[in-house]
Amino acid sequence: MRATVNLIASENVLSARARALLPSDFGHRYAEGHPEPGKRYYQGTRHIDVIEARVRDEMKGLFGCSQAEVRTVSGTNANDVVFSSFVKPGDVVIVNSLSVGGHISHQPIGGMGKYTDRILEWPRHANGYQIDVDRSKDLIAKEKPRLVLLGKSLIMFPEPVREIAAVCRDLGVLLVFDGAHVLGLIAGGQFQSPLAEGADILLGSTHKTFFGPQRGVVLSNLDDKRWKRIDRLAFPGCLSNHHLNTLPPLLVATYEMKAFGREYARQVVANAQEFAKSLVAAGFDVQLADLGYTQSHQVAVDVRKQGGGGVCAAKLEENDIICNYNLLPFDDKKLAKNPSGLRLGVQEMTHWGMKEPEMEEIARLFKACLIEGKAVREEVDHFRAKFIDVHYSFDPRASREDAPTKRVSGSKGSPIDMDLAGY
Ligand code: DSN
């Protein structure tokens, strides 16, 4: 973990406080149902009940919504809960395709394909990355889909939620935003706010730009009648027990997001923008130059001149820099193993405390490795070794792996002590 520069856009690290809670006794236990009295199907759950109810309430507060399903154990699991609640065989849905960055679970071969075979793709502008709003509105009016899905896994810019929501409202179409990648940026107020802009449901992963362990959430302002379907499809529809040991770290992460999310998200976006500019200066073809490259944690680079995404990702890995190769919108799907692109995310390195000068340095290492053909592993290791504390947490110095785990509930004055002491 500390020997590599990790630029996988879907990963992050826990703070020491959150991490120390991960292997607790809750990992041995079951707690089906809801935390309210009489709504559990197991005995002996009073401690996890307190924590689960608190996670749910804190999520509602953080995202300004009235409904939160926090039992889902991953983003894909959360997606499945919503798809299975609303999509029936023969229903039309509209999604982002795989080659423009749509998630696998939105595709005919993924979760969505279990419920309907009528999966259409959003019409796009010539650049391939952005949705063509006018043609999309026409498509919705013509096809009258059951559900439309915005948000994706290669996401540098906001999606046109407000514009699409207006036509969905008129036609009674459910608008879902998959915010798995950008959940922490939304919480930090540095990306669009899909629910405020008119989405019915916001889906998320808690471990990409959000500070938590690997889980999923469903957030909404739906009325109780429609929410009940989601509730029933979460349990017993799509899960029974829900990996209880990851709930206390998620509560810590939610407090961290409340306290530091704005500052963190601002630095993530600043870092991504600096990284993009530095890569361009180093000779790389960073996508979406005319829009300013990015407003998220991600940067997409066309590396065909350097041998392709698969070749470059392998060379970088040999040098302790880890990232994904990625299809770019103009790629043929057959290129899946060596597509044109690299998808680079700066959210984890930002969590470790890196700022703009470090982004310039990583771009220089990219140039040395991929353009000049130099071995940079020792340089990377030396550079990475300076970042040993997870920042944006209540007690950054306790982030070191050798820090005593008891400090989790031992520090004074933070809300975590009140809520988790003794568990
Ligand atoms: N496949 C993951 C990603 O890297 O985007 C999300 O599940």
Coordinates of N, CA and C and ligand atoms in Angstrom, one line a residue, residues 8-10 76 103-104 153 181 208 324 343, ligand 1:
I8 N -5.8 4.0 -9.2 CA -7.1 3.3 -9.5 C -8.2 4.2 -9.0
A9 N -9.1 4.6 -10.0 CA -10.1 5.6 -9.6 C -11.2 5.1 -8.7
S10 N -11.3 3.8 -8.5 CA -12.4 3.3 -7.6 C -12.0 2.9 -6.2
T76 N -22.6 -2.2 -6.6 CA -23.4 -3.1 -7.6 C -24.6 -3.7 -6.8
H103 N -21.1 1.7 -16.1 CA -20.6 0.6 -15.2 C -21.2 -0.7 -15.8
I104 N -20.4 -1.8 -15.5 CA -20.8 -3.1 -16.0 C -22.2 -3.5 -15.6
S153 N -18.7 5.2 -14.6 CA -17.4 4.9 -14.0 C -16.2 5.7 -14.6
H181 N -18.8 6.7 -8.1 CA -17.4 7.2 -8.2 C -17.4 8.6 -7.5
K208 N -14.9 5.0 -2.7 CA -14.1 5.5 -3.9 C -13.6 7.0 -3.5
N324 N -5.8 1.8 -14.0 CA -6.6 1.0 -15.0 C -6.4 1.4 -16.4
R343 N -7.4 5.3 -17.3 CA -8.2 6.1 -16.4 C -7.4 6.3 -15.1
Ligands
DSN1 N1 -15.4 -1.5 -11.6 C1 -15.2 -0.4 -10.6 C2 -14.5 0.7 -11.2 O1 -13.3 0.7 -11.2 O2 -15.1 1.7 -11.7 C3 -16.5 0.0 -10.0 O3 -17.2 -1.1 -9.5

